């Protein structure tokens, strides 16, 4: 199985690249942000809880997020692999994912990290607010909070993944197609190893 983590700050392009990657590699795309948003739309209890954190730019608590992710993975017993987009975002989530996959005799193949500097992120998210309809894109203070939460809670994962020898950084600035090709190059290398 090919299990990819698409990693990077808010606005790095994880969603855009995921769309292209699932088409090429036929993987199941699991975006915790998308799942929370569809729960908000559907008016579920989980949606109400998630919204109370998301609107402030905070992370949804680990226990809720981990349980959700595991149940989503379990919905796809025949998957060729997964793209985890926006998960894990904390060390606790990363450890839970490792343990959960290990129980199934699986593991993460590679962490693909889209690297984009802060000024560019702020610009992209402000621009995205015009069409995304996302309340968390519309408020500069919430955008800043998400960037700060990323730096404090999520970026430490870089060390965690590097220690596992699985972290691959990719320049997230440039043409969508160029970035996509850079991602594919990294994935194909890992795929060859997995296939052997
Ligand atoms: P972006 O990366 O552009 O901020 P996402 O859709 O990935 O967008 O996430 C939106 C929000 O959903 C986050 O700010 C957070 O509140 C919540 N969220 C998404 N994934 C997680 C996660 N793994 N852990 C905790 N909260 C999450």
XYZ file of N, CA and C and ligand atoms in Angstrom:
615
model
N 0.833 -1.213 0.000
C 0.000 0.000 0.000
C 0.855 1.245 0.000
N 0.289 2.263 -0.601
C 1.011 3.534 -0.656
C 0.257 4.511 0.251
N 0.832 4.837 1.367
C 0.181 5.770 2.294
C 0.981 7.059 2.376
N 0.382 8.120 1.847
C 1.084 9.406 1.782
C 0.501 10.382 2.786
N 1.364 11.151 3.402
C 0.890 12.301 4.180
C 1.271 13.547 3.401
N 0.270 14.367 3.109
C 0.545 15.664 2.503
C 0.568 16.678 3.634
N 1.731 17.260 3.830
C 1.991 18.068 5.013
C 2.269 19.511 4.583
N 1.962 20.437 5.465
C 2.290 21.827 5.154
C 1.317 22.780 5.813
N 1.672 24.047 5.854
C 0.831 25.046 6.528
C -0.479 25.284 5.789
N -1.443 25.964 6.451
C -2.680 26.318 5.775
C -2.370 27.169 4.552
N -2.987 26.817 3.435
C -2.767 27.593 2.211
C -1.572 27.129 1.408
N -0.963 26.014 1.786
C 0.231 25.545 1.069
C -0.127 24.879 -0.260
N -1.406 24.494 -0.409
C -1.808 23.840 -1.659
C -2.055 22.350 -1.501
N -2.280 21.900 -0.282
C -2.478 20.468 -0.042
C -3.743 19.961 -0.753
N -4.817 20.731 -0.660
C -6.076 20.309 -1.285
C -5.946 20.231 -2.800
N -5.357 21.260 -3.383
C -5.177 21.327 -4.844
C -4.352 20.139 -5.340
N -3.258 19.879 -4.668
C -2.376 18.798 -5.116
C -3.004 17.430 -4.838
N -3.765 17.315 -3.753
C -4.430 16.036 -3.446
C -5.345 15.624 -4.580
N -6.106 16.592 -5.098
C -7.035 16.308 -6.198
C -6.306 15.659 -7.359
N -5.141 16.200 -7.686
C -4.377 15.706 -8.831
C -3.741 14.346 -8.499
N -3.300 14.197 -7.276
C -2.624 12.948 -6.890
C -3.588 11.760 -6.837
N -4.813 11.992 -6.341
C -5.755 10.864 -6.265
C -6.116 10.387 -7.665
N -6.209 11.331 -8.606
C -6.535 10.952 -9.981
C -5.412 10.096 -10.556
N -4.185 10.463 -10.297
C -3.055 9.738 -10.883
C -2.792 8.393 -10.202
N -2.882 8.361 -8.885
C -2.449 7.153 -8.154
C -3.601 6.304 -7.612
N -4.846 6.772 -7.838
C -6.020 6.039 -7.358
C -5.963 5.708 -5.860
N -5.691 6.727 -5.120
C -5.653 6.578 -3.668
C -6.920 7.189 -3.068
N -7.219 6.811 -1.852
C -8.355 7.423 -1.156
C -7.859 8.693 -0.463
N -8.568 9.784 -0.705
C -8.182 11.080 -0.143
C -8.926 11.313 1.169
N -8.213 11.459 2.255
C -8.855 11.778 3.534
C -8.366 13.120 4.042
N -9.215 14.122 3.912
C -8.906 15.463 4.430
C -9.759 15.689 5.670
N -9.118 15.799 6.825
C -9.901 16.006 8.052
C -10.680 17.322 7.970
N -10.078 18.346 7.369
C -10.775 19.633 7.217
C -12.049 19.468 6.396
N -11.955 18.737 5.268
C -13.140 18.517 4.419
C -14.207 17.724 5.177
N -13.765 16.722 5.940
C -14.737 15.895 6.673
C -15.439 16.739 7.744
N -14.656 17.579 8.425
C -15.291 18.466 9.416
C -16.283 19.401 8.720
N -15.864 19.983 7.569
C -16.764 20.929 6.878
C -18.044 20.240 6.406
N -17.947 18.974 5.963
C -19.173 18.318 5.511
C -20.070 17.994 6.709
N -19.466 17.762 7.868
C -20.276 17.572 9.081
C -20.954 18.871 9.515
N -20.262 19.984 9.318
C -20.866 21.284 9.651
C -22.079 21.516 8.742
N -21.876 21.238 7.461
C -22.957 21.393 6.473
C -24.152 20.512 6.817
N -23.840 19.290 7.227
C -24.897 18.331 7.538
C -25.533 18.542 8.904
N -25.020 19.512 9.650
C -25.611 19.824 10.953
C -25.437 18.723 11.989
N -24.372 17.940 11.885
C -24.163 16.858 12.862
C -23.586 17.429 14.165
N -23.616 16.577 15.182
C -23.045 16.948 16.475
C -21.545 17.213 16.342
N -20.884 16.331 15.579
C -19.447 16.504 15.336
C -19.181 17.835 14.646
N -20.048 18.184 13.688
C -19.898 19.446 12.965
C -19.991 20.644 13.907
N -20.949 20.610 14.806
C -21.121 21.713 15.761
C -19.883 21.854 16.637
N -19.358 20.706 17.082
C -18.163 20.736 17.925
C -16.974 21.280 17.130
N -16.768 20.725 15.924
C -15.616 21.128 15.108
C -15.676 22.615 14.790
N -16.861 23.089 14.461
C -17.020 24.502 14.074
C -16.565 25.444 15.189
N -16.830 25.047 16.432
C -16.486 25.926 17.560
C -14.968 26.136 17.648
N -14.192 25.191 17.153
C -12.730 25.348 17.116
C -12.269 25.984 15.805
N -12.813 25.493 14.696
C -12.354 25.935 13.373
C -12.546 27.438 13.168
N -13.701 27.957 13.631
C -13.986 29.382 13.437
C -12.987 30.262 14.171
N -12.326 29.696 15.183
C -11.333 30.475 15.929
C -9.907 30.196 15.449
N -9.781 29.286 14.494
C -8.438 28.950 13.998
C -7.705 27.961 14.883
N -8.447 27.344 15.816
C -7.820 26.358 16.712
C -7.975 24.947 16.152
N -7.192 24.035 16.685
C -7.328 22.641 16.279
C -8.497 21.996 17.007
N -9.190 21.116 16.302
C -10.199 20.280 16.931
C -9.435 19.304 17.852
N -9.975 18.995 19.046
C -9.207 18.151 19.982
C -8.763 16.817 19.372
N -7.586 16.376 19.814
C -6.983 15.164 19.257
C -7.884 13.935 19.347
N -8.515 13.711 20.509
C -9.285 12.463 20.661
C -10.394 12.375 19.614
N -11.087 13.486 19.390
C -12.178 13.516 18.408
C -11.618 13.289 16.999
N -10.526 13.990 16.690
C -9.957 13.947 15.339
C -9.397 12.553 15.029
N -8.738 11.961 16.006
C -8.139 10.639 15.800
C -9.230 9.587 15.582
N -10.267 9.651 16.411
C -11.369 8.678 16.270
C -12.025 8.809 14.892
N -12.208 10.048 14.469
C -12.826 10.305 13.160
C -11.958 9.723 12.038
N -10.686 10.000 12.094
C -9.761 9.546 11.038
C -9.757 8.017 10.960
N -9.709 7.368 12.127
C -9.672 5.905 12.129
C -10.950 5.335 11.532
N -12.082 5.933 11.866
C -13.331 5.384 11.330
C -13.404 5.623 9.821
N -12.829 6.715 9.326
C -12.812 6.965 7.875
C -11.909 5.954 7.156
N -10.759 5.656 7.739
C -9.858 4.665 7.129
C -10.572 3.315 7.059
N -11.271 2.971 8.145
C -11.942 1.668 8.202
C -13.085 1.530 7.200
N -13.542 2.657 6.652
C -14.605 2.603 5.635
C -14.082 2.133 4.282
N -12.741 2.032 4.155
C -12.147 1.695 2.854
C -11.207 0.494 2.959
N -11.769 -0.676 3.273
C -10.900 -1.840 3.505
C -10.133 -2.275 2.258
N -10.636 -1.913 1.075
C -9.957 -2.366 -0.144
C -9.112 -1.285 -0.811
N -8.826 -0.228 -0.087
C -8.065 0.881 -0.689
C -6.656 0.434 -1.065
N -6.173 1.016 -2.169
C -4.779 0.772 -2.577
C -3.814 1.576 -1.729
N -4.374 2.561 -1.054
C -3.563 3.436 -0.220
C -4.332 4.716 0.054
N -3.751 5.566 0.864
C -4.444 6.789 1.293
C -3.557 8.014 1.111
N -4.226 9.140 0.864
C -3.536 10.428 1.019
C -4.141 11.088 2.245
N -3.345 11.258 3.262
C -3.792 11.965 4.461
C -3.452 13.442 4.281
N -4.506 14.256 4.268
C -4.364 15.686 3.956
C -4.864 16.471 5.165
N -3.945 17.150 5.843
C -4.354 17.903 7.040
C -4.364 17.040 8.287
N -3.848 15.854 8.195
C -3.721 14.933 9.329
C -2.473 14.096 9.100
N -1.619 13.906 10.088
C -1.676 14.409 11.454
C -1.215 15.860 11.562
N -1.715 16.543 12.574
C -1.364 17.940 12.818
C -0.717 18.125 14.184
N -0.643 17.062 14.968
C 0.032 17.127 16.280
C 0.835 15.837 16.443
N 1.773 15.872 17.388
C 2.561 14.670 17.668
C 1.640 13.520 18.102
N 0.654 13.828 18.949
C -0.275 12.776 19.412
C -1.004 12.135 18.232
N -1.397 12.953 17.251
C -2.081 12.404 16.070
C -1.140 11.521 15.254
N 0.108 11.955 15.132
C 1.081 11.183 14.343
C 1.342 9.837 15.016
N 1.476 9.861 16.333
C 1.731 8.603 17.047
C 0.528 7.675 16.949
N -0.673 8.247 17.048
C -1.889 7.437 16.935
C -1.984 6.815 15.537
N -1.648 7.593 14.524
C -1.725 7.073 13.152
C -0.716 5.938 12.947
N 0.494 6.129 13.428
C 1.510 5.079 13.316
C 1.015 3.781 13.976
N 0.469 3.914 15.182
C 0.023 2.731 15.933
C -1.165 2.066 15.243
N -2.072 2.890 14.754
C -3.279 2.383 14.076
C -2.901 1.613 12.805
N -1.991 2.172 12.010
C -1.573 1.498 10.780
C -0.776 0.231 11.109
N 0.053 0.307 12.141
C 0.874 -0.849 12.518
C -0.017 -2.042 12.875
N -1.130 -1.769 13.539
C -2.065 -2.848 13.906
C -2.601 -3.554 12.663
N -2.636 -2.811 11.551
C -3.126 -3.382 10.290
C -1.975 -3.916 9.446
N -0.768 -3.898 10.003
C 0.402 -4.365 9.247
C 0.825 -3.365 8.191
N 0.461 -2.099 8.386
C 0.799 -1.065 7.404
C 1.627 0.041 8.033
N 2.059 0.964 7.161
C 2.805 2.111 7.682
C 2.693 3.274 6.696
N 3.166 4.417 7.124
C 3.235 5.584 6.246
C 4.429 5.389 5.303
N 4.208 5.650 4.015
C 5.287 5.477 3.043
C 6.201 6.698 3.012
N 5.590 7.889 2.974
C 6.384 9.115 2.854
C 5.557 10.325 3.305
N 6.260 11.323 3.814
C 5.619 12.590 4.164
C 6.075 13.618 3.137
N 5.128 14.149 2.396
C 5.445 15.144 1.376
C 5.058 16.506 1.932
N 6.046 17.344 2.141
C 5.794 18.614 2.805
C 5.891 19.770 1.822
N 4.785 20.477 1.641
C 4.772 21.648 0.752
C 5.252 22.852 1.534
N 6.396 23.389 1.146
C 7.010 24.475 1.905
C 6.717 25.828 1.253
N 6.033 26.671 2.021
C 5.636 27.996 1.535
C 5.832 28.996 2.676
N 6.413 30.132 2.348
C 6.681 31.100 3.418
C 5.419 31.852 3.855
N 5.521 32.415 5.048
C 4.343 32.962 5.716
C 3.624 34.087 4.956
N 4.363 35.013 4.369
C 3.727 36.128 3.657
C 2.859 35.619 2.517
N 3.405 34.649 1.803
C 2.686 34.051 0.673
C 1.409 33.347 1.174
N 1.496 32.671 2.316
C 0.317 31.977 2.871
C -0.790 32.965 3.178
N -0.398 34.075 3.827
C -1.399 35.086 4.192
C -2.099 35.618 2.941
N -1.306 35.870 1.902
C -1.885 36.375 0.642
C -2.831 35.362 0.017
N -2.388 34.103 -0.028
C -3.212 33.065 -0.658
C -4.530 32.874 0.075
N -4.476 32.853 1.411
C -5.696 32.601 2.185
C -6.657 33.776 2.067
N -6.114 34.986 2.030
C -6.949 36.175 1.873
C -7.631 36.145 0.505
N -6.900 35.728 -0.508
C -7.434 35.607 -1.861
C -8.499 34.490 -1.913
N -8.184 33.372 -1.248
C -9.104 32.226 -1.264
C -10.436 32.579 -0.608
N -10.401 33.491 0.370
C -11.625 33.873 1.089
C -12.700 34.382 0.131
N -12.263 34.984 -0.997
C -13.230 35.561 -1.950
C -14.109 34.484 -2.569
N -13.585 33.251 -2.679
C -14.381 32.211 -3.324
C -14.671 31.008 -2.422
N -13.916 30.834 -1.337
C -14.066 29.593 -0.564
C -15.312 29.577 0.319
N -15.790 30.760 0.685
C -16.918 30.816 1.611
C -16.531 30.321 2.998
N -15.236 30.132 3.245
C -14.807 29.609 4.547
C -14.626 30.749 5.543
N -15.360 30.700 6.659
C -15.231 31.776 7.653
C -13.801 31.905 8.174
N -13.067 30.772 8.193
C -11.701 30.834 8.748
C -10.710 31.465 7.768
N -11.134 31.697 6.509
C -10.283 32.420 5.557
C -10.599 33.920 5.569
N -11.785 34.271 6.085
C -12.298 35.630 5.910
C -11.729 36.640 6.913
N -11.159 36.141 7.996
C -10.721 37.035 9.073
C -9.199 36.960 9.239
N -8.495 38.077 9.004
C -7.030 38.063 9.085
C -6.512 37.552 10.434
N -7.264 37.820 11.514
C -6.816 37.364 12.838
C -6.883 35.836 12.923
N -7.901 35.254 12.292
C -8.037 33.786 12.302
C -6.967 33.151 11.407
N -6.676 33.810 10.281
C -5.600 33.323 9.412
C -4.293 33.292 10.205
N -4.011 34.373 10.914
C -2.764 34.435 11.689
C -2.735 33.370 12.777
N -3.881 33.171 13.414
C -3.968 32.153 14.473
C -3.645 30.770 13.882
N -4.189 30.467 12.698
C -3.941 29.151 12.077
C -2.456 28.989 11.751
N -1.841 30.077 11.285
C -0.402 30.002 10.965
C 0.394 29.782 12.262
N 0.007 30.476 13.328
C 0.708 30.320 14.613
C 0.526 28.904 15.181
N -0.690 28.396 15.087
C -0.959 27.027 15.562
C -0.123 26.036 14.751
N -0.019 26.289 13.465
C 0.815 25.416 12.619
C 2.255 25.413 13.132
N 2.777 26.623 13.374
C 4.186 26.718 13.804
C 4.403 26.043 15.159
N 3.453 26.237 16.071
C 3.638 25.728 17.439
C 3.313 24.252 17.593
N 2.244 23.801 16.927
C 1.761 22.445 17.204
C 2.059 21.454 16.092
N 2.110 21.944 14.842
C 2.244 21.016 13.717
C 3.685 20.918 13.225
N 4.377 22.048 13.160
C 5.740 22.025 12.631
C 6.689 21.076 13.396
N 6.503 20.899 14.727
C 7.348 19.915 15.426
C 7.307 18.512 14.808
N 6.280 18.245 14.027
C 6.195 16.935 13.361
C 7.301 16.751 12.336
N 7.841 17.859 11.831
C 8.922 17.752 10.836
C 10.072 16.928 11.436
N 10.395 17.230 12.688
C 11.448 16.516 13.409
C 11.100 15.035 13.565
N 9.856 14.788 13.934
C 9.342 13.422 14.131
C 9.477 12.602 12.840
N 9.059 13.195 11.727
C 9.100 12.480 10.445
C 10.527 12.353 9.929
N 11.333 13.373 10.180
C 12.729 13.331 9.729
C 13.459 12.192 10.447
N 13.171 12.051 11.749
C 13.797 10.972 12.535
C 13.405 9.601 11.982
N 12.223 9.529 11.392
C 11.782 8.261 10.783
C 12.360 8.079 9.375
N 13.054 9.119 8.901
C 13.639 9.069 7.548
C 12.607 9.180 6.446
N 11.451 9.771 6.767
C 10.348 9.775 5.789
C 9.962 11.168 5.297
N 10.641 12.199 5.784
C 10.247 13.569 5.456
C 10.870 14.017 4.142
N 10.033 14.504 3.234
C 10.522 15.046 1.959
C 9.948 16.443 1.769
N 10.799 17.451 1.722
C 10.344 18.822 1.508
C 10.244 19.135 0.012
N 9.203 19.868 -0.343
C 8.997 20.274 -1.747
C 8.662 21.762 -1.767
N 9.285 22.488 -2.675
C 8.979 23.912 -2.799
C 7.527 24.088 -3.266
N 6.710 24.721 -2.425
C 5.289 24.877 -2.732
C 4.966 26.168 -3.453
N 6.002 26.875 -3.918
C 5.772 28.116 -4.668
C 6.123 27.869 -6.127
N 5.225 28.251 -7.010
C 5.461 28.060 -8.445
C 4.188 27.566 -9.110
N 4.323 27.095 -10.344
C 3.165 26.587 -11.089
C 2.627 25.313 -10.441
N 1.308 25.156 -10.433
C 0.675 23.963 -9.851
C 1.246 22.691 -10.478
N 1.437 22.757 -11.802
C 1.919 21.582 -12.539
C 3.365 21.225 -12.159
N 4.176 22.252 -11.966
C 5.582 22.022 -11.583
C 5.653 21.366 -10.209
N 4.837 21.856 -9.300
C 4.819 21.311 -7.933
C 4.302 19.869 -7.973
N 3.267 19.662 -8.789
C 2.707 18.311 -8.939
C 3.784 17.344 -9.439
N 4.544 17.766 -10.445
C 5.596 16.891 -10.985
C 6.652 16.577 -9.934
N 6.976 17.576 -9.106
C 7.970 17.351 -8.053
C 7.444 16.322 -7.043
N 6.155 16.415 -6.735
C 5.545 15.450 -5.803
C 5.568 14.045 -6.409
N 5.199 13.964 -7.697
C 5.137 12.647 -8.367
C 6.514 11.992 -8.386
N 7.523 12.813 -8.591
C 8.888 12.276 -8.635
C 9.227 11.592 -7.297
N 8.902 12.273 -6.209
C 9.163 11.706 -4.869
C 8.340 10.435 -4.659
N 7.070 10.480 -5.075
C 6.180 9.327 -4.854
C 6.662 8.127 -5.666
N 7.065 8.375 -6.903
C 7.481 7.260 -7.756
C 8.719 6.567 -7.191
N 9.590 7.342 -6.580
C 10.771 6.736 -5.938
C 10.342 5.792 -4.822
N 9.408 6.260 -3.990
C 8.933 5.441 -2.868
C 8.183 4.226 -3.387
N 7.387 4.440 -4.444
C 6.592 3.360 -5.025
C 7.478 2.225 -5.486
N 8.580 2.577 -6.100
C 9.525 1.556 -6.571
C 10.032 0.723 -5.424
N 10.308 1.394 -4.321
C 10.820 0.680 -3.140
C 9.711 -0.229 -2.585
N 8.484 0.318 -2.487
C 7.361 -0.463 -1.957
C 7.099 -1.695 -2.824
N 7.237 -1.506 -4.168
C 6.920 -2.593 -5.110
C 7.979 -3.706 -5.087
N 9.199 -3.360 -4.678
C 10.273 -4.363 -4.747
C 10.178 -5.405 -3.645
P -6.167 24.660 6.098
O -5.018 23.710 6.139
O -6.257 25.442 4.853
O -6.285 25.527 7.320
P -8.018 22.438 6.625
O -9.253 22.202 5.850
O -6.972 21.383 6.572
O -7.502 23.839 6.093
O -8.366 22.678 8.166
C -9.331 23.624 8.570
C -9.527 23.548 10.072
O -10.054 22.263 10.444
C -8.277 23.690 10.942
O -7.931 25.039 11.170
C -8.707 22.961 12.219
O -9.546 23.747 13.015
C -9.554 21.803 11.686
N -8.714 20.600 11.454
C -8.441 20.028 10.245
N -7.652 18.946 10.402
C -7.391 18.844 11.723
C -6.602 17.968 12.526
N -5.902 16.969 11.982
N -6.565 18.174 13.865
C -7.251 19.163 14.432
N -8.000 20.039 13.745
C -8.073 19.903 12.400
